[in-house]
XYZ file of C-alpha atoms in Angstrom:
624
model
C 244.118 168.575 -39.710
C 242.661 171.529 -41.582
C 243.296 170.152 -44.977
C 240.803 168.216 -46.940
C 241.430 164.369 -46.460
C 242.311 162.330 -49.548
C 241.108 158.958 -47.926
C 237.848 158.035 -46.333
C 238.204 156.421 -42.976
C 238.608 152.634 -43.097
C 236.467 150.559 -40.678
C 238.288 149.777 -37.363
C 241.147 152.168 -38.178
C 242.075 155.511 -36.475
C 241.537 158.864 -38.213
C 244.505 160.089 -40.133
C 244.705 162.965 -42.609
C 246.123 162.272 -46.051
C 246.056 165.487 -47.930
C 247.916 167.088 -50.787
C 250.141 169.670 -49.151
C 253.637 170.439 -47.956
C 252.509 172.832 -45.206
C 253.191 171.923 -41.676
C 249.934 170.832 -39.938
C 249.182 172.852 -36.843
C 247.504 169.868 -35.192
C 250.525 167.511 -35.007
C 253.547 169.652 -36.243
C 254.523 167.352 -39.127
C 254.341 167.742 -42.877
C 251.205 166.205 -44.287
C 252.136 164.037 -47.255
C 252.160 166.188 -50.303
C 254.021 164.248 -52.877
C 252.817 161.009 -54.718
C 255.508 158.846 -52.956
C 254.231 160.209 -49.379
C 250.707 159.480 -50.496
C 251.423 155.925 -51.347
C 253.443 155.472 -48.278
C 250.653 156.985 -46.065
C 248.066 154.848 -47.687
C 250.285 151.530 -47.008
C 250.694 152.491 -43.370
C 246.995 153.272 -43.110
C 245.943 149.990 -44.499
C 248.184 148.039 -42.194
C 246.831 150.002 -39.214
C 243.338 148.698 -40.335
C 244.339 145.093 -40.188
C 243.071 144.018 -36.716
C 245.197 142.079 -34.062
C 242.112 140.670 -32.281
C 240.702 138.806 -35.288
C 237.424 139.269 -37.108
C 234.098 139.927 -35.238
C 232.865 136.560 -35.424
C 229.207 135.828 -35.622
C 228.327 138.885 -37.755
C 227.577 136.911 -40.964
C 225.181 134.648 -39.030
C 223.049 137.749 -38.227
C 222.754 138.513 -41.869
C 221.746 134.984 -43.006
C 218.015 134.291 -43.711
C 216.167 131.899 -41.502
C 216.708 128.232 -42.612
C 214.006 125.778 -43.098
C 213.815 122.462 -41.041
C 215.342 120.391 -43.759
C 218.145 122.773 -44.497
C 218.814 123.090 -40.799
C 219.193 119.241 -40.544
C 221.530 119.284 -43.474
C 223.580 122.031 -41.933
C 223.909 120.003 -38.632
C 224.911 116.890 -40.538
C 227.574 118.713 -42.431
C 228.947 120.342 -39.252
C 229.110 116.876 -37.483
C 231.002 115.428 -40.415
C 233.530 118.353 -40.344
C 234.635 117.446 -36.723
C 236.094 114.039 -37.580
C 237.416 115.438 -40.864
C 239.223 118.120 -38.848
C 240.744 115.571 -36.428
C 241.829 113.544 -39.398
C 243.559 116.461 -41.111
C 245.152 117.364 -37.666
C 246.407 113.672 -37.397
C 248.082 113.823 -40.862
C 249.445 117.284 -40.060
C 251.231 115.872 -37.020
C 252.364 112.817 -38.811
C 253.714 115.099 -41.645
C 255.787 116.876 -39.087
C 257.274 113.631 -37.932
C 258.181 112.573 -41.476
C 259.476 116.068 -42.033
C 261.960 115.594 -39.043
C 262.995 112.249 -40.418
C 263.654 113.790 -43.880
C 265.892 116.502 -42.503
C 267.747 113.778 -40.390
C 268.288 111.694 -43.636
C 269.499 114.733 -45.504
C 271.707 116.238 -42.828
C 271.902 113.988 -39.910
C 275.444 112.723 -40.452
C 276.578 116.350 -41.038
C 275.018 117.103 -37.676
C 276.991 114.295 -36.185
C 280.251 115.598 -37.598
C 279.610 118.955 -36.420
C 278.989 117.743 -32.842
C 282.081 115.632 -33.110
C 284.666 118.756 -33.295
C 285.375 119.445 -29.758
C 287.775 122.323 -30.739
C 284.766 124.273 -32.308
C 282.408 123.370 -29.243
C 284.859 124.855 -26.780
C 283.980 128.339 -28.329
C 280.826 129.565 -26.709
C 279.635 131.508 -29.756
C 280.476 128.710 -32.111
C 278.652 126.231 -29.755
C 275.577 128.481 -29.876
C 275.610 128.527 -33.738
C 276.205 124.922 -33.801
C 273.102 124.264 -31.697
C 271.030 126.445 -34.033
C 272.198 124.910 -37.268
C 272.036 121.257 -36.079
C 268.446 121.776 -34.806
C 267.494 123.273 -38.105
C 268.979 120.454 -39.951
C 267.271 117.699 -37.919
C 264.092 119.718 -37.246
C 263.928 118.549 -33.600
C 265.292 119.991 -30.527
C 264.573 116.816 -28.767
C 267.026 114.905 -30.996
C 269.772 117.611 -30.911
C 269.368 117.777 -26.982
C 269.422 113.974 -26.629
C 272.627 113.896 -28.636
C 274.182 116.494 -26.484
C 273.151 114.479 -23.337
C 274.577 111.348 -24.871
C 277.892 113.089 -25.611
C 278.097 114.376 -22.111
C 277.234 110.911 -20.651
C 279.920 109.396 -22.748
C 282.577 111.900 -21.537
C 283.191 113.503 -24.897
C 281.681 116.840 -23.955
C 281.929 118.832 -20.800
C 278.792 120.374 -19.191
C 280.194 123.926 -19.503
C 280.801 123.552 -23.217
C 277.432 122.026 -23.853
C 275.403 124.773 -22.437
C 275.768 127.251 -25.232
C 274.719 124.364 -27.569
C 271.542 123.792 -25.503
C 270.888 127.493 -25.853
C 271.241 127.314 -29.769
C 268.955 124.177 -29.927
C 266.224 126.338 -28.194
C 266.438 128.874 -31.003
C 266.559 126.344 -33.800
C 263.477 124.658 -32.838
C 261.303 127.680 -33.489
C 261.833 127.478 -37.250
C 259.093 124.919 -37.664
C 256.055 127.019 -36.541
C 257.504 130.002 -38.563
C 257.379 127.850 -41.732
C 253.846 126.789 -40.770
C 252.727 130.362 -40.615
C 253.773 130.848 -44.295
C 250.831 128.788 -45.261
C 248.415 131.723 -44.284
C 250.151 134.167 -46.482
C 247.017 134.346 -48.645
C 245.191 136.679 -46.292
C 247.172 139.681 -45.045
C 245.317 140.037 -41.761
C 245.659 136.228 -41.002
C 249.225 136.288 -42.020
C 250.083 139.227 -39.933
C 248.706 137.606 -36.724
C 250.023 134.019 -37.568
C 253.584 135.267 -38.340
C 253.559 137.338 -35.212
C 252.372 134.344 -33.206
C 255.088 132.251 -34.673
C 258.069 134.668 -34.283
C 257.206 135.646 -30.640
C 259.067 132.186 -29.960
C 261.960 133.374 -31.954
C 262.159 136.852 -30.216
C 262.061 135.355 -26.828
C 264.722 132.791 -27.520
C 267.094 135.377 -29.207
C 266.673 137.923 -26.304
C 267.165 135.294 -23.727
C 270.405 134.283 -25.414
C 271.680 137.820 -25.908
C 271.343 138.294 -21.994
C 272.074 134.716 -20.731
C 275.012 133.647 -22.890
C 277.375 136.587 -21.784
C 276.348 136.088 -18.241
C 277.145 132.277 -18.479
C 280.426 133.013 -20.122
C 281.408 135.507 -17.431
C 279.993 133.924 -14.277
C 278.988 130.328 -15.066
C 275.485 131.013 -13.715
C 273.634 128.006 -15.162
C 276.603 125.692 -14.424
C 276.852 126.615 -10.873
C 273.113 126.468 -10.145
C 272.528 123.188 -11.826
C 275.573 121.579 -9.986
C 274.128 122.693 -6.816
C 270.767 121.115 -7.646
C 272.212 117.752 -8.628
C 274.387 117.655 -5.521
C 271.351 118.325 -3.417
C 269.150 115.496 -4.752
C 269.947 111.840 -4.940
C 269.240 111.120 -8.594
C 268.806 107.556 -9.730
C 269.035 106.189 -13.241
C 265.688 105.045 -14.734
C 263.946 104.628 -18.131
C 262.448 107.038 -20.501
C 258.851 107.794 -20.083
C 256.294 106.737 -22.820
C 255.962 109.027 -25.699
C 252.219 109.441 -25.811
C 252.066 111.035 -29.215
C 254.186 108.446 -30.777
C 251.641 105.736 -29.704
C 249.144 107.305 -31.874
C 251.305 108.464 -34.843
C 253.976 105.768 -35.020
C 251.629 103.097 -36.506
C 251.310 105.156 -39.618
C 254.683 106.952 -39.806
C 256.529 103.521 -39.475
C 254.865 102.302 -42.665
C 256.687 105.335 -44.403
C 260.065 105.355 -42.865
C 261.988 104.172 -39.942
C 265.313 105.493 -38.891
C 268.192 104.252 -36.736
C 268.893 107.493 -34.810
C 272.014 105.653 -32.974
C 273.843 106.240 -36.237
C 273.932 110.109 -35.641
C 274.758 109.657 -31.972
C 277.442 107.227 -32.720
C 279.157 109.550 -35.308
C 278.855 112.467 -32.870
C 280.633 110.246 -30.109
C 283.392 109.207 -32.478
C 282.394 105.797 -33.726
C 283.846 105.741 -37.245
C 282.365 102.379 -38.027
C 279.046 103.870 -38.476
C 280.005 106.479 -40.965
C 279.175 104.344 -44.011
C 276.028 102.856 -42.502
C 272.677 104.062 -43.704
C 270.207 105.764 -41.325
C 267.307 103.885 -42.843
C 266.458 101.033 -40.572
C 266.318 97.675 -42.458
C 266.146 95.119 -39.499
C 263.833 95.645 -36.581
C 263.210 93.677 -33.319
C 261.510 90.274 -33.787
C 257.728 90.353 -33.665
C 256.416 87.179 -35.430
C 256.916 85.636 -38.687
C 259.160 86.775 -41.585
C 262.367 86.588 -39.562
C 265.862 85.806 -40.712
C 268.947 84.748 -38.665
C 272.097 86.935 -39.198
C 275.235 86.053 -37.078
C 273.062 84.037 -34.735
C 270.803 87.073 -34.075
C 267.220 86.730 -35.043
C 265.666 89.875 -36.514
C 262.638 90.740 -38.534
C 262.811 92.810 -41.616
C 261.230 96.277 -41.247
C 258.101 97.070 -43.142
C 258.139 100.469 -44.673
C 258.364 102.058 -48.073
C 262.145 102.295 -48.113
C 263.216 98.962 -46.790
C 264.902 97.651 -49.841
C 265.524 100.986 -51.626
C 268.715 101.393 -53.647
C 268.597 105.205 -53.183
C 271.144 106.921 -50.927
C 269.991 108.552 -47.558
C 270.234 112.050 -49.180
C 267.891 111.090 -52.145
C 265.368 109.457 -49.807
C 265.483 112.537 -47.364
C 264.743 114.892 -50.385
C 261.849 112.722 -51.586
C 260.298 112.626 -48.036
C 261.020 116.291 -47.555
C 258.981 117.242 -50.798
C 256.292 114.745 -49.939
C 255.913 115.823 -46.137
C 255.801 119.397 -47.180
C 253.077 118.972 -49.699
C 251.079 117.045 -47.119
C 251.798 119.641 -44.432
C 250.821 122.513 -46.594
C 247.600 120.660 -47.832
C 246.626 119.745 -44.242
C 247.130 122.991 -43.008
C 245.131 124.725 -45.612
C 242.304 122.351 -45.319
C 242.429 122.821 -41.501
C 242.321 126.470 -41.660
C 239.269 126.295 -43.979
C 237.444 123.878 -41.700
C 238.175 125.982 -38.685
C 236.859 129.016 -40.429
C 233.619 127.249 -41.244
C 233.332 125.660 -37.700
C 234.319 128.541 -35.586
C 231.329 130.811 -36.345
C 228.908 132.685 -34.290
C 228.194 131.734 -30.756
C 230.709 128.785 -30.847
C 233.606 131.162 -31.766
C 232.535 133.752 -29.306
C 232.565 131.212 -26.534
C 236.023 129.713 -27.500
C 237.522 133.127 -27.832
C 236.053 134.125 -24.468
C 237.444 131.047 -22.728
C 240.910 131.295 -24.151
C 241.466 134.891 -24.075
C 239.601 135.936 -20.854
C 241.527 136.309 -17.561
C 240.901 134.697 -14.270
C 238.438 136.586 -12.115
C 239.952 139.297 -9.867
C 242.017 139.177 -7.640
C 243.664 136.328 -9.440
C 243.713 137.616 -12.909
C 247.526 138.276 -12.796
C 247.892 134.535 -12.486
C 246.228 133.887 -16.012
C 249.437 133.985 -17.819
C 251.155 131.459 -15.543
C 248.090 129.166 -15.817
C 248.470 129.315 -19.661
C 252.241 128.475 -19.184
C 251.179 125.371 -17.172
C 248.684 124.446 -19.847
C 251.328 124.826 -22.578
C 253.935 122.882 -20.638
C 251.531 120.081 -20.029
C 250.480 119.828 -23.697
C 253.960 119.776 -24.814
C 254.855 117.125 -22.253
C 251.986 114.973 -23.615
C 252.980 115.259 -27.278
C 256.730 115.322 -26.335
C 257.424 118.115 -29.040
C 257.186 121.830 -28.716
C 257.324 122.021 -32.575
C 254.072 120.170 -32.758
C 252.258 122.127 -29.938
C 253.400 125.648 -31.387
C 252.715 124.626 -34.973
C 249.297 123.520 -33.921
C 248.308 126.892 -32.376
C 249.713 128.962 -35.160
C 246.726 128.593 -37.329
C 244.466 129.436 -34.475
C 246.483 132.637 -33.855
C 246.104 133.586 -37.495
C 242.347 132.982 -37.379
C 242.189 135.306 -34.282
C 240.973 132.535 -31.863
C 244.071 132.948 -29.757
C 245.419 136.385 -29.105
C 249.151 137.147 -29.449
C 249.152 137.998 -25.707
C 247.663 134.650 -24.788
C 249.965 132.851 -27.427
C 253.017 134.207 -25.604
C 252.709 132.385 -22.186
C 251.511 129.299 -24.070
C 254.756 129.219 -26.018
C 256.935 129.923 -22.883
C 255.183 126.916 -21.210
C 255.852 124.833 -24.326
C 259.539 125.752 -23.858
C 259.478 124.338 -20.347
C 257.507 121.256 -21.460
C 260.239 120.376 -24.078
C 263.003 120.235 -21.425
C 261.432 117.093 -20.164
C 262.778 115.195 -23.146
C 266.427 115.861 -22.263
C 265.655 115.111 -18.584
C 264.227 111.764 -19.445
C 267.133 111.061 -21.639
C 269.577 111.877 -18.914
C 267.901 109.535 -16.427
C 268.564 106.677 -18.892
C 272.231 107.385 -18.711
C 274.861 104.994 -17.037
C 275.174 105.493 -13.245
C 278.774 106.916 -13.403
C 277.799 109.614 -15.856
C 274.231 110.254 -14.522
C 275.196 113.455 -12.513
C 276.667 115.127 -15.708
C 274.008 114.140 -17.993
C 271.392 115.295 -15.618
C 273.042 118.522 -15.050
C 273.114 119.519 -18.729
C 269.511 118.520 -18.900
C 268.622 120.822 -15.957
C 270.664 123.638 -17.812
C 268.043 123.441 -20.597
C 265.262 123.796 -17.968
C 266.888 126.760 -16.036
C 267.741 128.605 -19.186
C 264.026 128.696 -19.990
C 263.036 129.495 -16.537
C 265.529 132.383 -16.416
C 264.303 133.723 -19.852
C 260.715 133.765 -18.463
C 261.879 135.685 -15.372
C 263.507 138.234 -17.737
C 260.866 138.770 -20.420
C 257.375 138.008 -18.784
C 256.597 138.856 -15.126
C 256.210 142.778 -15.723
C 254.155 143.931 -18.689
C 256.791 146.462 -19.957
C 259.482 143.586 -19.940
C 257.349 141.739 -22.547
C 259.496 142.935 -25.480
C 258.970 139.668 -27.507
C 255.246 140.586 -28.082
C 256.094 144.114 -29.364
C 258.893 142.770 -31.546
C 256.674 140.003 -32.961
C 254.030 142.471 -33.745
C 256.368 144.574 -35.590
C 257.581 141.801 -37.583
C 253.963 140.803 -38.288
C 253.186 144.331 -39.548
C 256.225 144.272 -41.755
C 255.302 140.923 -43.262
C 251.712 141.930 -43.911
C 253.111 144.758 -45.974
C 255.852 142.909 -47.642
C 254.994 139.303 -47.759
C 258.321 138.095 -49.154
C 259.937 139.337 -45.954
C 258.914 136.253 -44.240
C 261.075 134.022 -46.368
C 263.824 136.509 -46.096
C 263.461 136.449 -42.343
C 263.656 132.596 -42.322
C 266.854 132.544 -44.435
C 268.639 135.382 -42.526
C 267.748 134.384 -38.940
C 268.236 130.541 -39.326
C 270.964 130.194 -41.875
C 272.894 133.357 -42.974
C 273.208 135.175 -39.533
C 274.239 131.991 -37.650
C 276.789 131.091 -40.470
C 278.240 134.522 -40.411
C 278.526 134.612 -36.614
C 280.055 131.077 -36.759
C 282.726 132.204 -39.262
C 283.608 135.365 -37.296
C 283.862 133.407 -34.073
C 286.304 130.957 -35.591
C 288.672 133.874 -36.358
C 289.141 134.342 -32.627
C 287.413 136.379 -29.739
C 289.268 139.517 -30.646
C 287.821 139.609 -34.155
C 284.403 138.694 -32.785
C 284.534 141.593 -30.226
C 285.844 143.992 -32.969
C 283.006 143.085 -35.371
C 280.315 142.404 -32.881
C 280.575 145.370 -30.505
C 280.071 148.027 -33.156
C 277.311 146.064 -34.708
C 275.506 145.772 -31.447
C 276.120 149.483 -30.622
C 274.646 150.491 -33.953
C 271.632 148.199 -33.406
C 270.961 149.664 -29.988
C 271.274 153.205 -31.239
C 268.873 152.622 -34.111
C 266.403 150.952 -31.600
C 266.593 153.889 -29.354
C 266.104 156.381 -32.106
C 263.197 154.548 -33.486
C 261.523 154.579 -30.041
C 262.054 158.216 -29.512
C 260.787 158.962 -33.039
C 257.559 157.180 -32.233
C 257.002 158.467 -28.608
C 258.777 161.810 -28.296
C 260.387 163.174 -31.547
C 260.895 166.535 -29.835
C 263.801 165.193 -27.883
C 265.690 164.578 -30.998
C 267.477 166.963 -33.363
C 265.369 167.927 -36.307
C 267.554 165.980 -38.884
C 267.133 162.818 -36.748
C 263.349 162.989 -36.291
C 262.963 160.970 -39.381
C 265.223 158.794 -41.422
C 264.526 160.683 -44.636
C 268.107 162.082 -44.724
C 269.412 158.549 -45.538
C 269.040 156.955 -49.032
C 265.634 155.074 -49.257
C 267.216 151.564 -49.456
C 268.921 152.250 -45.891
C 265.602 152.837 -44.068
C 262.832 151.303 -46.135
C 262.222 148.007 -47.826
C 260.212 149.749 -50.632
C 263.146 149.721 -53.134
C 263.648 146.012 -52.587
C 259.953 145.387 -52.779
C 259.855 147.153 -56.216
C 262.749 144.985 -57.513
C 261.026 141.791 -56.146
C 257.685 142.965 -57.753
C 259.338 143.537 -61.184
C 261.073 140.203 -61.119
C 257.875 138.398 -60.024
C 255.895 140.232 -62.771
C 258.517 139.099 -65.426
C 257.867 135.546 -64.625
C 254.217 135.974 -65.647
C 252.607 137.046 -68.795
C 252.403 140.631 -67.504
C 256.032 141.423 -67.879
C 255.922 145.178 -67.822
C 256.538 147.987 -65.412
C 253.756 148.478 -62.759
C 253.377 152.068 -64.037
C 251.758 150.585 -67.062
C 249.015 148.902 -65.511
C 245.463 149.869 -65.917
C 244.542 152.169 -62.857
C 240.845 151.841 -63.297
C 241.138 148.138 -62.799
C 243.427 148.539 -59.810
C 241.077 150.924 -58.230
C 238.082 148.574 -58.413
C 240.115 145.745 -57.163
C 241.358 147.688 -54.186
C 237.961 149.226 -53.562
C 236.454 145.586 -53.184
C 239.340 144.486 -51.128
C 239.525 147.328 -48.694
C 235.700 147.531 -48.152
C 235.729 151.384 -47.894
C 232.831 153.094 -46.029
C 231.992 155.044 -49.141
C 232.174 152.680 -52.142
C 231.672 155.484 -54.556
C 235.294 156.853 -53.717
C 238.435 154.755 -53.376
C 241.903 155.804 -52.450
C 243.577 155.160 -55.739
C 240.872 157.287 -57.571
C 241.350 160.228 -55.065
C 245.021 159.768 -55.113
C 245.355 159.985 -58.815
C 243.252 163.041 -58.915
C 245.317 164.714 -56.328
C 248.616 163.800 -58.204
C 247.062 165.507 -61.327
C 246.143 168.605 -59.392
C 249.819 168.988 -58.147
C 251.148 168.280 -61.561
C 252.634 164.877 -60.791
C 252.163 161.860 -63.062
C 249.340 159.395 -62.305
C 250.196 157.060 -59.440
C 250.459 153.337 -59.369
C 247.448 151.766 -57.376
C 248.587 150.005 -54.193
C 247.402 146.589 -55.407
C 250.177 146.691 -57.962
C 252.884 146.105 -55.442
C 251.250 143.010 -54.027
C 252.891 139.560 -54.560
């Protein structure tokens, strides 16, 4: 661009001119941002481009450190050795808090989930069944619990296999909410938050895309139902027992001291046992294991030993108490884990870990690297018997840049396969006469994930979930409140809206859904053409500027949220009244510009004065 740049180049970012002009640039054919609004928008986009996806260049700070003495080196080694058991301790508490969080959600909404499953008229509608699977899994915070309930209903004859398939698909979507919540804990650093949120939402994007393709295919052709019925008929399946839950062996001694639940109450309500409706989910009597036993109706039992054994509080109150406590412990452990990992993963250690995790297999087997990662993800999930625990554990590592998004994607897909073993093992424990149906619905869960992998992984251009997750990560790095909005819309508002429309009949659903999907496809196509070949579009469609700002940008909503947030503090005034010199110094330190004598807000304000515009708000004023 022949115009003088208004911003010095940021480290690691591509060159892009920001100048004060409304003349078309001969280099790229577009208008250079000449108004203050365009300057601010350009600066924000420029900052986001400078946030790396690969993580920081680890080890640079060690080169700048002075040589340590002998005693200081011994102290450093001792501190590092102490950090390792401390890290495993926080990881143990983190996993335990996830278990307690699941129990809290079951106490707060478990009976509601059972009532939802009980209504067979609703579950016969495929779209309603999908939404029920999402909402119930979000309520109980465990796809293992929801799929086990579905298997129990099929084995008891209350639910047909064909009707249960959409619910299984919905449970796959609902289970990804946990690691998305975990990603919120890294919102303090934009670069880490960008990577962590993208790594968490790649699971959501894969599940939603798979459902958009496979649910209509299943409704029309019965693909999953036919394939799984053929597999069950081919093999002679015999009833067995559940395999041991290896993670529970480690965590249960601690979590059992906090709360113990009788999950058969939820399953009983779902299967129509009205005698369990007024029964508490909190377990009071356990199997006999020594002294302290009482005899009730000629049955010897031992009173359970946990914090809420004799509580007078209702299930909802206990659930809310546990929810608050487990969230506090989860957030604290995650923050401390991230800090410990930051301090441990430095220098050559970090380089070695990154190289091992993100490096492909040697040629000519490099194309097998992703599939090997899937096997690792499936194996780890089988060991811990929870995809939520595995994906939540790798989310902080993605945020730190230790695991790349491209490597996290196959690990997540493998975790999706590993979690299907829970339903398969639950089916193997079914009665002999219902074993075939139970095993068939468990296999539907498995083949749904396999089909999704065949759709969205083998060829590089089909890996849309990675590109979608990166777009969400960039949007969240710019507007951090967007992450909370995403959670509310994708896991509560949108499923509830679809559920309500589907209950009005399939004609209403098609009448509302078809135009919406058509509009969504059109917007996606235009966005792709605008980014890659704008010359193919009419001039008025090469940008969305012909629309009102609130229809194509989150900036108006961001301004509203910023003002609301400021009014909750002692600086309740318009961002335009902030001291620009203070904002410039803060942004200068945050961005780390190549030329510290010149920062973008200073240049931008000068440029605004030259064109006769009012002085502009520094970008830092819009940060939440």
